[in-house]
mmCIF file of C-alpha atoms in Angstrom:
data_model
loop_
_atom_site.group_PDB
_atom_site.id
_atom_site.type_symbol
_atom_site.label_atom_id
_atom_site.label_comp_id
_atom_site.label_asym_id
_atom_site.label_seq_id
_atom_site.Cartn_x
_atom_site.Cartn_y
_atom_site.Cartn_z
ATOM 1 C CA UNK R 71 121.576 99.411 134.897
ATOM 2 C CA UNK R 72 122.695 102.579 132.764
ATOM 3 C CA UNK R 73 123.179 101.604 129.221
ATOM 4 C CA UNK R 74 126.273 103.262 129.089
ATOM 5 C CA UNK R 75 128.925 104.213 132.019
ATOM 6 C CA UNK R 76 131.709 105.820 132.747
ATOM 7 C CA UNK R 77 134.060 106.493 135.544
ATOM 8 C CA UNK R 78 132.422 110.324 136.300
ATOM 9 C CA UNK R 79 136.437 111.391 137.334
ATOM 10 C CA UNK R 80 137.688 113.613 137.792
ATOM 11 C CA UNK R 81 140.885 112.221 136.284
ATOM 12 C CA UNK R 82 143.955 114.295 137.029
ATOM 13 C CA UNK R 83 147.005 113.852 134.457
ATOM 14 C CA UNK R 84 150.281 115.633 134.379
ATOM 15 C CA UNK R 85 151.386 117.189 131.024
ATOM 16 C CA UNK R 86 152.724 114.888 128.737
ATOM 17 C CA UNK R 87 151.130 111.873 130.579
ATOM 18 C CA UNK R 88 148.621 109.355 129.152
ATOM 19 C CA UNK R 89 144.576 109.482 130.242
ATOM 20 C CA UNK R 90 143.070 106.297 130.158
ATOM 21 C CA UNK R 91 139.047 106.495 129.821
ATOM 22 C CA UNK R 92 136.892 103.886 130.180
ATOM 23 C CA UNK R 93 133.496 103.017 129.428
ATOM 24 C CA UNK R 94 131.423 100.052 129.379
ATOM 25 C CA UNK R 95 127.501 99.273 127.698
ATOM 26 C CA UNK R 96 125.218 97.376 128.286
ATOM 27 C CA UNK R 97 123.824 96.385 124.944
ATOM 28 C CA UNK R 98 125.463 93.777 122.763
ATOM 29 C CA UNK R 99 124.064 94.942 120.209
ATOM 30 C CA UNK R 100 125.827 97.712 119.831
ATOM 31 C CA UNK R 101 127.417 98.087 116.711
ATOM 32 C CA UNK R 102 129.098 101.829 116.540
ATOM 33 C CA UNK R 103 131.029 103.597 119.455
ATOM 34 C CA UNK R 104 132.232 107.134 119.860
ATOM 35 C CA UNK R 105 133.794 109.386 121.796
ATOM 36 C CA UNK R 106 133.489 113.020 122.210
ATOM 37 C CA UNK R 107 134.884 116.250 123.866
ATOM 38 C CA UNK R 108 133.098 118.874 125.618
ATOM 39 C CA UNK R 109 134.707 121.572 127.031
ATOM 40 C CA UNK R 110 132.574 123.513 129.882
ATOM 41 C CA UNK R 111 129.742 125.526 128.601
ATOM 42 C CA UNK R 112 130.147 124.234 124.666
ATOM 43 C CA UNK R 113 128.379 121.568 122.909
ATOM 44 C CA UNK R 114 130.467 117.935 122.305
ATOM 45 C CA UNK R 115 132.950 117.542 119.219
ATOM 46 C CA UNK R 116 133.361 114.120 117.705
ATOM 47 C CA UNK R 117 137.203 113.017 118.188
ATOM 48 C CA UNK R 118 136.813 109.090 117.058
ATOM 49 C CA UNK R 119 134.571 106.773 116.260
ATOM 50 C CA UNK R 120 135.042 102.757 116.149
ATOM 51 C CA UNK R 121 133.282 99.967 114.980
ATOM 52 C CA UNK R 122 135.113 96.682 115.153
ATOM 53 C CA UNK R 123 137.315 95.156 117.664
ATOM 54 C CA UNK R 124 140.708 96.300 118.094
ATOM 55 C CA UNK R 125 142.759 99.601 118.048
ATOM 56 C CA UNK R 126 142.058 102.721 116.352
ATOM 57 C CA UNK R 127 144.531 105.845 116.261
ATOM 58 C CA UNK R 128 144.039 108.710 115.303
ATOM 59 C CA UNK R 129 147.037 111.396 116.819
ATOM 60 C CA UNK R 130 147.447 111.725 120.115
ATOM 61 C CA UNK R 131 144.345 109.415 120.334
ATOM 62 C CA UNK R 132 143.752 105.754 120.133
ATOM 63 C CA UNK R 133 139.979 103.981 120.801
ATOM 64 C CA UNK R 134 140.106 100.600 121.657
ATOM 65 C CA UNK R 135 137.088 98.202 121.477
ATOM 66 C CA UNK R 136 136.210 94.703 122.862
ATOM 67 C CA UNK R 137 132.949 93.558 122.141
ATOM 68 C CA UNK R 138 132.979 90.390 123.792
ATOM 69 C CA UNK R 139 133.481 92.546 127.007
ATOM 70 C CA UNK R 140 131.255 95.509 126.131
ATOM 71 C CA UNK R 141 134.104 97.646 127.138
ATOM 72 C CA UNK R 142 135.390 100.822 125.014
ATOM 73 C CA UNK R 143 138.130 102.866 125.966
ATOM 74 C CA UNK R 144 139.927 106.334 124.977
ATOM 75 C CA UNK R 145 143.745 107.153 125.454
ATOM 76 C CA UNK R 146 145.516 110.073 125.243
ATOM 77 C CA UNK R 147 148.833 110.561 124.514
ATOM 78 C CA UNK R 148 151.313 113.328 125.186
ATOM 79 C CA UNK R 149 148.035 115.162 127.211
ATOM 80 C CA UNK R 150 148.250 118.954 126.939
ATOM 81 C CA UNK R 151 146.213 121.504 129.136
ATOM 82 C CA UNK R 152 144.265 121.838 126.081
ATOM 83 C CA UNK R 153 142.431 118.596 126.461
ATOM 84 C CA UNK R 154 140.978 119.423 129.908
ATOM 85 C CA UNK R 155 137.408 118.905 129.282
ATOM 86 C CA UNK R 156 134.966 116.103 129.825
ATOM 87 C CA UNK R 157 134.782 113.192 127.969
ATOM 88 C CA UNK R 158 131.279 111.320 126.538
ATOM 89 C CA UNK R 159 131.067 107.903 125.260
ATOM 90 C CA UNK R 160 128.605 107.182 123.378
ATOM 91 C CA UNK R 161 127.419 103.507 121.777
ATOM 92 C CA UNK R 162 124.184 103.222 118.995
ATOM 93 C CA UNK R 163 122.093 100.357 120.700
ATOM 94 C CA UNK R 164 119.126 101.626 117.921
ATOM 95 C CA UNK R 165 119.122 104.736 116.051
ATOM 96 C CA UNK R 166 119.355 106.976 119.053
ATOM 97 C CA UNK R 167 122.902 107.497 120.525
ATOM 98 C CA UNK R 168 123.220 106.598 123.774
ATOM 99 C CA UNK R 169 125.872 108.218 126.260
ATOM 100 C CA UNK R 170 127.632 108.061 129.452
ATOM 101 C CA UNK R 171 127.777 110.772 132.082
ATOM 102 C CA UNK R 172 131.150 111.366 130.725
ATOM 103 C CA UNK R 173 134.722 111.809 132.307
ATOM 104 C CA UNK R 174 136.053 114.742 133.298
ATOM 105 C CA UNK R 175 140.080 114.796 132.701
ATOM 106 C CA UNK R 176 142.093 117.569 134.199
ATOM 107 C CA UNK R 177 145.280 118.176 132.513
ATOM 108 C CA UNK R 178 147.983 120.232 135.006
ATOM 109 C CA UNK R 179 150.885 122.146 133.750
ATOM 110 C CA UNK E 47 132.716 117.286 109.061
ATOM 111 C CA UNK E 48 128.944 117.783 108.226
ATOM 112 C CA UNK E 49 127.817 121.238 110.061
ATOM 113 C CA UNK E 50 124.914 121.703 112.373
ATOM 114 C CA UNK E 51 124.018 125.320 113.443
ATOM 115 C CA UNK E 52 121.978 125.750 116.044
ATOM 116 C CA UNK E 53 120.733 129.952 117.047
ATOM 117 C CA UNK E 54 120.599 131.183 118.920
ATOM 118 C CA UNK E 55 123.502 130.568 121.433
ATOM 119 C CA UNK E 56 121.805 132.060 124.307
ATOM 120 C CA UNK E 57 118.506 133.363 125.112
ATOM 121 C CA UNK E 58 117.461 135.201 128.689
ATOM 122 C CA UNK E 59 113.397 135.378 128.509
ATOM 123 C CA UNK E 60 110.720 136.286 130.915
ATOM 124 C CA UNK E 61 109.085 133.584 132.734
ATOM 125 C CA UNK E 62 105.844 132.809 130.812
ATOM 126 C CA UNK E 63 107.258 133.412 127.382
ATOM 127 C CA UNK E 64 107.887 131.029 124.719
ATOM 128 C CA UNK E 65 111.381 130.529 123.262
ATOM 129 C CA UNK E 66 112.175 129.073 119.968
ATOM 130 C CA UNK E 67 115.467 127.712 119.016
ATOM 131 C CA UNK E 68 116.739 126.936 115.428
ATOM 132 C CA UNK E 69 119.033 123.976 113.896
ATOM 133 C CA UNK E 70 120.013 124.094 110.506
ATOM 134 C CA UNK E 71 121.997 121.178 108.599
ATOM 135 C CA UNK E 72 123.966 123.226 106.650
ATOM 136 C CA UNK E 73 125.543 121.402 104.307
ATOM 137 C CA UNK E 74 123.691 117.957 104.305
ATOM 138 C CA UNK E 75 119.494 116.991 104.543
ATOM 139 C CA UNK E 76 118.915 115.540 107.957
ATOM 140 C CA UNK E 77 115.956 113.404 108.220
ATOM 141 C CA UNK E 78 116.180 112.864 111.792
ATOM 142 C CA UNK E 79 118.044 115.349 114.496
ATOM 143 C CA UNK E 80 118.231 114.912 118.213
ATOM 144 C CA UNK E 81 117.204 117.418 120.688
ATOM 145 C CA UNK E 82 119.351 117.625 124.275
ATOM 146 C CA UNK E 83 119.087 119.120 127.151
ATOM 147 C CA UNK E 84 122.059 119.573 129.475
ATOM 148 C CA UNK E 85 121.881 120.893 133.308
ATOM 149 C CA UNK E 86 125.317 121.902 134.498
ATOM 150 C CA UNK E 87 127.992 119.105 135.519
ATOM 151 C CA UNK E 88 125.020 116.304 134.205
ATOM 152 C CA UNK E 89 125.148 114.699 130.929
ATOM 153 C CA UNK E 90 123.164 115.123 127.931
ATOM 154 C CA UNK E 91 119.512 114.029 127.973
ATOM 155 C CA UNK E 92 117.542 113.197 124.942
ATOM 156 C CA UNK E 93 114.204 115.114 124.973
ATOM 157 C CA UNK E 94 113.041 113.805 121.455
ATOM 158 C CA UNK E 95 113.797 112.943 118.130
ATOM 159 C CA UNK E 96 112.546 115.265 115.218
ATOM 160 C CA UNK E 97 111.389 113.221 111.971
ATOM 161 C CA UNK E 98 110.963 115.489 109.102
ATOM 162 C CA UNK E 99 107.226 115.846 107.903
ATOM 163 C CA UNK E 100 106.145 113.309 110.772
ATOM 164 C CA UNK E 101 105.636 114.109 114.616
ATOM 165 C CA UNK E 102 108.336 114.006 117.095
ATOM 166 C CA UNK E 103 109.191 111.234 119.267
ATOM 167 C CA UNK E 104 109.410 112.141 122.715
ATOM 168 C CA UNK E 105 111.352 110.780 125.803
ATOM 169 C CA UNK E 106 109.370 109.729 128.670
ATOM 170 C CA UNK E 107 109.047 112.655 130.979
ATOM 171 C CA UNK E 108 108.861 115.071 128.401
ATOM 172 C CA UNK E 109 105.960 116.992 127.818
ATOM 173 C CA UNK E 110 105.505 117.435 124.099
ATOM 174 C CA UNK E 111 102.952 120.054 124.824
ATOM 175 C CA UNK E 112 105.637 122.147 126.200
ATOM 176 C CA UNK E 113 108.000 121.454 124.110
ATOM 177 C CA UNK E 114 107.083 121.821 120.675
ATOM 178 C CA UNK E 115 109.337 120.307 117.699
ATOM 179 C CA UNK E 116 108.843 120.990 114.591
ATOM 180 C CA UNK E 117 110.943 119.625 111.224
ATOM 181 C CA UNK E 118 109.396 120.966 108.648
ATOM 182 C CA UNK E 119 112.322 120.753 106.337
ATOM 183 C CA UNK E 120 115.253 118.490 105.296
ATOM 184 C CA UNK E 121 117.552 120.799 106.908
ATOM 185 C CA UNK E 122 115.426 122.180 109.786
ATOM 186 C CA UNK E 123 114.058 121.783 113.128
ATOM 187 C CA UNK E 124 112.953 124.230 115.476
ATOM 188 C CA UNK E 125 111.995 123.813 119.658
ATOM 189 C CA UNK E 126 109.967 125.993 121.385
ATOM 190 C CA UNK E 127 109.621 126.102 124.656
ATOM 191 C CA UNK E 128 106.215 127.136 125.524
ATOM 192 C CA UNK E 129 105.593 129.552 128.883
ATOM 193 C CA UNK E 130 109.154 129.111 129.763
ATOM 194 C CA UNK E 131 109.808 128.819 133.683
ATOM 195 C CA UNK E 132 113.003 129.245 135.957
ATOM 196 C CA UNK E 133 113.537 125.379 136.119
ATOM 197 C CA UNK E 134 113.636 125.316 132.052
ATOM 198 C CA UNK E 135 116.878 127.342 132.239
ATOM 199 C CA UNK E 136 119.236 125.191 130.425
ATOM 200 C CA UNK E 137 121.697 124.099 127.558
ATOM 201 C CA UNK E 138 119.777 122.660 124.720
ATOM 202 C CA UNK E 139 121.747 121.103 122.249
ATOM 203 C CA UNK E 140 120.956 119.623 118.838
ATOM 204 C CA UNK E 141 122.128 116.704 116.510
ATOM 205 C CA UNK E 142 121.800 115.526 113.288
ATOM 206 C CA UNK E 143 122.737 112.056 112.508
ATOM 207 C CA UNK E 144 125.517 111.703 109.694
ATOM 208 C CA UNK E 145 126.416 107.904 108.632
ATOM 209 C CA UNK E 146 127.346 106.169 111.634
ATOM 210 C CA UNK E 147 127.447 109.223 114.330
ATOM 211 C CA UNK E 148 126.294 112.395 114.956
ATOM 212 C CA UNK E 149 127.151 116.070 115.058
ATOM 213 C CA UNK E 150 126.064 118.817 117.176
ATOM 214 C CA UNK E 151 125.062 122.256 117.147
ATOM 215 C CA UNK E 152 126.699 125.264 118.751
ATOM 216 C CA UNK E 153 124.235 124.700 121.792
ATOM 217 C CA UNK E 154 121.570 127.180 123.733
ATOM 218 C CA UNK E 155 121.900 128.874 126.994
ATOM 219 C CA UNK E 156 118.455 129.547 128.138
ATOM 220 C CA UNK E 157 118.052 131.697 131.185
ATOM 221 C CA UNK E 158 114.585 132.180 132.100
ATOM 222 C CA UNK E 159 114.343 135.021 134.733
#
């Protein structure tokens, strides 16, 4: 079993729509959770971390996280072209980061 | 946010050539940083981790003898990639760990022709 997965996509979202992502780990343990943005051909940008259960917001973007269900999830609100990319999840079961294959979310006009 | 810089961006080199790539912590002393490598439409791959003034940690499957690490500094870490083939043509990535996540650098294109 992967430690971390994620639906591989692609999602397809019209503008102004919400993208659900969801991921899911394998080790309770886990204590921090992250997701980042990579557009094609450029290294990933952190867009929100998470630590505890519960919702986190941050703009157009809100992490959720339920431990008890090893699940972490990304929404995004109000999606523009601009956030057409591919999305990693990515969970510290040690000191290493650990990530997905990531999502890739298509955002059409 | 903290900034990693990796150089350079891209690299084409002759196949049996060695290639070194650069990442800096500019504005912060990184102990440990993360080397990736990244095929296109896969995910990222940890080759090793880089402990300054110790010896890397490598992944299994990667040969350390080909892929030399060195972090010699608080704020540096070099790869080489000794007699480069086609097959190492890639995107290798850096990161530095900063509190609870991590930040990248700019990333490598290596073409090896």
């Amino acid at each position: 079993q992967k430690e971390v997965e994620q639906n591989s996509g692609p999602l397809s979202v019209p503008e102004g729509a919400i993208a659900s992502l969801n991921c899911t780990y394998s080790d309770r343990g886990s204590q921090s959770f992250f997701w980042y943005r990579q557009y094609s051909g450029k290294s990933p940008e952190l867009i929100m971390s998470i630590y505890s259960n519960g919702d986190k917001e941050d703009g157009r973007f809100t992490a959720q996280l339920n431990k008890a269900s090893q699940y972490v999830s990304l929404l995004i609100r109000d999606s523009q072209p601009s956030d057409s990319a591919t999305y990693l999840c990515a969970v510290t079961p040690d000191y290493k980061l650990s990530f997905g294959a990531g999502t890739t979310v298509t955002v059409r006009a | 946010g903290a900034v990693v810089s990796q150089h350079p961006s891209w690299v084409i080199c002759k196949s049996g050539t060695s290639v070194k790539i650069e990442c800096r912590s500019l504005d912060f002393q990184a102990t440990t940083m993360f080397w990736y490598r990244q095929f296109p439409k896969q995910s990222l791959m940890l080759m090793a981790t880089s402990n300054e003034g110790s010896k890397a940690t490598y992944e299994q499957g990667v040969e350390k003898d080909k892929f030399l690490i060195n972090h010699a500094s608080l704020t540096l870490s070099t790869l080489t990639v000794t007699s480069a083939h086609p097959e190492d043509s890639s995107f290798y990535i850096c990161s530095a760990r900063v509190g609870q996540g991590a930040f990248f650098g700019q990333g490598t294109r290596l073409t090896v022709v």
